Coordinates of C-alpha atoms in Angstrom, one line a residue:
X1 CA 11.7 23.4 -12.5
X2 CA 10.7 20.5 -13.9
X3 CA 8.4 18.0 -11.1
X4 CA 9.6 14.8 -11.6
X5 CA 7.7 11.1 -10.5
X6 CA 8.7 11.1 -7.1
X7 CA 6.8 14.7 -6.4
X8 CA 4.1 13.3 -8.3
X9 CA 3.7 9.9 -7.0
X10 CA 3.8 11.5 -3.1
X11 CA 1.0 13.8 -3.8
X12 CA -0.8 11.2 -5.3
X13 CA -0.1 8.6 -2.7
X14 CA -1.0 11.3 0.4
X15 CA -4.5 12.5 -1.3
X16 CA -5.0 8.5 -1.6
X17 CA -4.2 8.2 2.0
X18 CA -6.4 11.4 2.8
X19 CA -8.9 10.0 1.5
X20 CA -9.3 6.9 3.1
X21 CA -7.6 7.8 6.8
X22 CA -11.4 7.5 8.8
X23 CA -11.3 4.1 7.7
X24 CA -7.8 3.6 10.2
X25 CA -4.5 2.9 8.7
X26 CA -4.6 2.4 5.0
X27 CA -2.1 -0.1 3.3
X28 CA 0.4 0.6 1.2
X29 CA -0.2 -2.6 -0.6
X30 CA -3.9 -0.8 -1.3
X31 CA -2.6 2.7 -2.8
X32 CA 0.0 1.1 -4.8
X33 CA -2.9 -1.2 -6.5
X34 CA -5.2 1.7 -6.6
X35 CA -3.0 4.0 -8.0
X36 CA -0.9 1.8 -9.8
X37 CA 2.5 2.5 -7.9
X38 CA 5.0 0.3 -7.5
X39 CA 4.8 -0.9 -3.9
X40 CA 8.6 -0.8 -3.3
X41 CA 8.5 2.8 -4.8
X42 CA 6.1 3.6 -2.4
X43 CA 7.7 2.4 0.8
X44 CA 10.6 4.4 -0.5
X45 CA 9.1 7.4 -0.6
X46 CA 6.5 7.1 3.1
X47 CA 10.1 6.4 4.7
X48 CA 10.8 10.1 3.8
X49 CA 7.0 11.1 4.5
X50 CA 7.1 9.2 7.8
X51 CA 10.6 11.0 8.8
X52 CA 9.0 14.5 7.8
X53 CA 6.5 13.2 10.3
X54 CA 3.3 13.9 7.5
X55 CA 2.4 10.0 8.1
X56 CA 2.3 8.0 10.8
X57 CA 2.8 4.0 10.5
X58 CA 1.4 1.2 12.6
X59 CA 2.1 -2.2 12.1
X60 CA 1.1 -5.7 12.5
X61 CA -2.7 -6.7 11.3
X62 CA -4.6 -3.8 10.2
X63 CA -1.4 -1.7 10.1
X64 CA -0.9 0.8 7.5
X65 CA -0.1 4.7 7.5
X66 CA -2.4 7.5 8.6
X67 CA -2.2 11.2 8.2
X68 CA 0.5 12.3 10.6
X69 CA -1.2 15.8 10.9
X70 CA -4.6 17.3 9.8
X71 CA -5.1 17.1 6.0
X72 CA -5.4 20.9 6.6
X73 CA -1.9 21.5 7.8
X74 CA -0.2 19.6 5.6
X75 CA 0.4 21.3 2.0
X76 CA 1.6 20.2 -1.5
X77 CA 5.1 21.6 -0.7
X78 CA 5.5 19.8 2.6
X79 CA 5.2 16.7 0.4
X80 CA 7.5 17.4 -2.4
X81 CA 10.2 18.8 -0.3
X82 CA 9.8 15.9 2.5
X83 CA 10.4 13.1 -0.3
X84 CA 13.6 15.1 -1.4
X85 CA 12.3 17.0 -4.7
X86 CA 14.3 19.9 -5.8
X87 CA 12.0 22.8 -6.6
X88 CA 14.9 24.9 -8.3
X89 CA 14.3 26.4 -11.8
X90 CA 18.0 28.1 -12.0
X91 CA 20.5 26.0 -13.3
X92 CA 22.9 26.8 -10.9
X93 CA 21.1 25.2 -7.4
X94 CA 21.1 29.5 -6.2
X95 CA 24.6 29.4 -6.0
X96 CA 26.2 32.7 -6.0
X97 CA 29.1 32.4 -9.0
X98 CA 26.4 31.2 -11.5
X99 CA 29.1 31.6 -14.1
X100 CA 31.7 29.5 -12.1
X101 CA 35.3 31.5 -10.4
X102 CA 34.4 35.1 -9.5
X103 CA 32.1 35.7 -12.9
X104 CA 28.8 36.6 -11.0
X105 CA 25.7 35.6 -11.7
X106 CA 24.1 35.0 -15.0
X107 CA 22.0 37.5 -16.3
X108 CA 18.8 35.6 -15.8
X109 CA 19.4 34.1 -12.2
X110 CA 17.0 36.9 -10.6
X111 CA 13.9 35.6 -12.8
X112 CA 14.8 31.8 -12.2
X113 CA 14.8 32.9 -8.5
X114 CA 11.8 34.8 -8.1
X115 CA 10.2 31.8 -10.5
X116 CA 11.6 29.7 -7.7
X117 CA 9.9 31.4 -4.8
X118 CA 6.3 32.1 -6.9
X119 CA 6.4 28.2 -7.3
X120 CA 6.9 27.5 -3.5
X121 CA 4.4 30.0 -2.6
X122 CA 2.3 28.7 -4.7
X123 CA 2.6 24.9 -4.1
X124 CA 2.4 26.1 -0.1
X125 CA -1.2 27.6 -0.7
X126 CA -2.4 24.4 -1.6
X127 CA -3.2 22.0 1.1
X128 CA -4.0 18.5 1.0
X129 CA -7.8 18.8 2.4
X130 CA -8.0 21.1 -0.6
X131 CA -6.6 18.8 -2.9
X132 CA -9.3 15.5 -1.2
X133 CA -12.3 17.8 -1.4
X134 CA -11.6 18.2 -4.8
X135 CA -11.8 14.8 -5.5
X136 CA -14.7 14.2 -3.4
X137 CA -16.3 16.8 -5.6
X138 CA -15.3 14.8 -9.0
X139 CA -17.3 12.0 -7.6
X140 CA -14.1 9.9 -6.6
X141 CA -15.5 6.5 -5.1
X142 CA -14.0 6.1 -1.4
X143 CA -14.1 2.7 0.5
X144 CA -17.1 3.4 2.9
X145 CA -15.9 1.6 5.9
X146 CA -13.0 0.0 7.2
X147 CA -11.2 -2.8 5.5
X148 CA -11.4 -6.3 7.7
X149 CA -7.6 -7.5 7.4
X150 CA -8.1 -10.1 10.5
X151 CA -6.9 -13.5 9.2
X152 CA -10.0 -16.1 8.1
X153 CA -10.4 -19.9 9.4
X154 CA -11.7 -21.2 6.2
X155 CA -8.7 -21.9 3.3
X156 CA -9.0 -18.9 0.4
X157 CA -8.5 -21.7 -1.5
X158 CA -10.9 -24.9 -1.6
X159 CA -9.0 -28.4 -1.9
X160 CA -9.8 -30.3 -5.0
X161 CA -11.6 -33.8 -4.3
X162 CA -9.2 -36.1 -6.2
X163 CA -11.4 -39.4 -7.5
X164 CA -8.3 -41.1 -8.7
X165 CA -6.5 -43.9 -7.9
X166 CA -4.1 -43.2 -5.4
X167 CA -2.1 -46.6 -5.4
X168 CA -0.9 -49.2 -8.3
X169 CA -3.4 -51.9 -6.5
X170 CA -6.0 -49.1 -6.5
X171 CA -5.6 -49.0 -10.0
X172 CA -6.1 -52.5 -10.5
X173 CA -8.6 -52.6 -8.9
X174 CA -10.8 -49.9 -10.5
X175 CA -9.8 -51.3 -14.2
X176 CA -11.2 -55.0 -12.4
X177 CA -14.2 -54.3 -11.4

């Protein structure tokens, strides 16, 4: 079996989201710069999340994604398998003929399975409030309240006073004087 980006990236992205989900939807925008995801990648793969109904979205200002269930009910291999990830260490996806027409199985296609199901058993023990207190226990730094997203009055960015002439007789003017 070999875990690619996508499995990887999801985990990530969810124990991000754990993290931070008493703050109120978290952005995607915000794990992405955290964790340095691509954004695009990771609205790809909280479509798949959202449709295996582990996060919930909410739009409009202050929208984000929460935890669609408790951190505690939702383990490592609902994540990998929700964003599509084949956890399959045979080479022939458990199909029967291994060998192709009629041939059987290949003589190792018991140990890849049972390697198969030890992995899922495995990645099924561990939950993601497991995975978050961990992290809280390394001393990870965590937002402590919720992010204001509300729109301000005041311009982000300050006009520049221009002193310059504006007009040719403006310029005259200043070069007369």
């Amino acid at each position: 079996m070999r875990l690619t980006t996508k499995g990887r990236f999801a985990v990530t992205a969810m124990i991000d989201l754990a993290l931070r989900s008493n703050s109120g939807p978290v952005a995607l925008a915000a794990i992405s710069q955290r964790q340095q995801i691509s954004l695009s990648y990771l609205e790809q793969l909280f479509g798949k999340l959202r449709r295996h109904e582990l996060v919930e979205s909410t739009r409009g200002p202050g929208g984000g994604y929460t935890l669609g269930r408790a951190a505690d009910d939702i383990t490592v291999a609902d994540i990998i398998v929700a964003v599509d990830e084949p956890i399959d260490a045979t080479n022939c996806s458990g199909k029967e003929n291994c060998l192709g027409d009629d041939s059987g199985r290949c003589m190792t296609h018991e140990l890849w399975a049972n390697l198969n199901n030890k992995m899922i058993e495995y990645l099924d023990s561990v939950s993601l409030k497991k995975l978050v207190d961990e992290q809280l226990a390394k001393g990870v730094a965590v937002d402590a309240g919720p992010v204001k997203r509300s729109m301000s009055s005041a311009p982000s960015i300050k006009p520049i006073k221009v002193t310059a002439p504006n007009s040719v007789f403006a310029l005259g003017n200043a070069y007369s004087k």
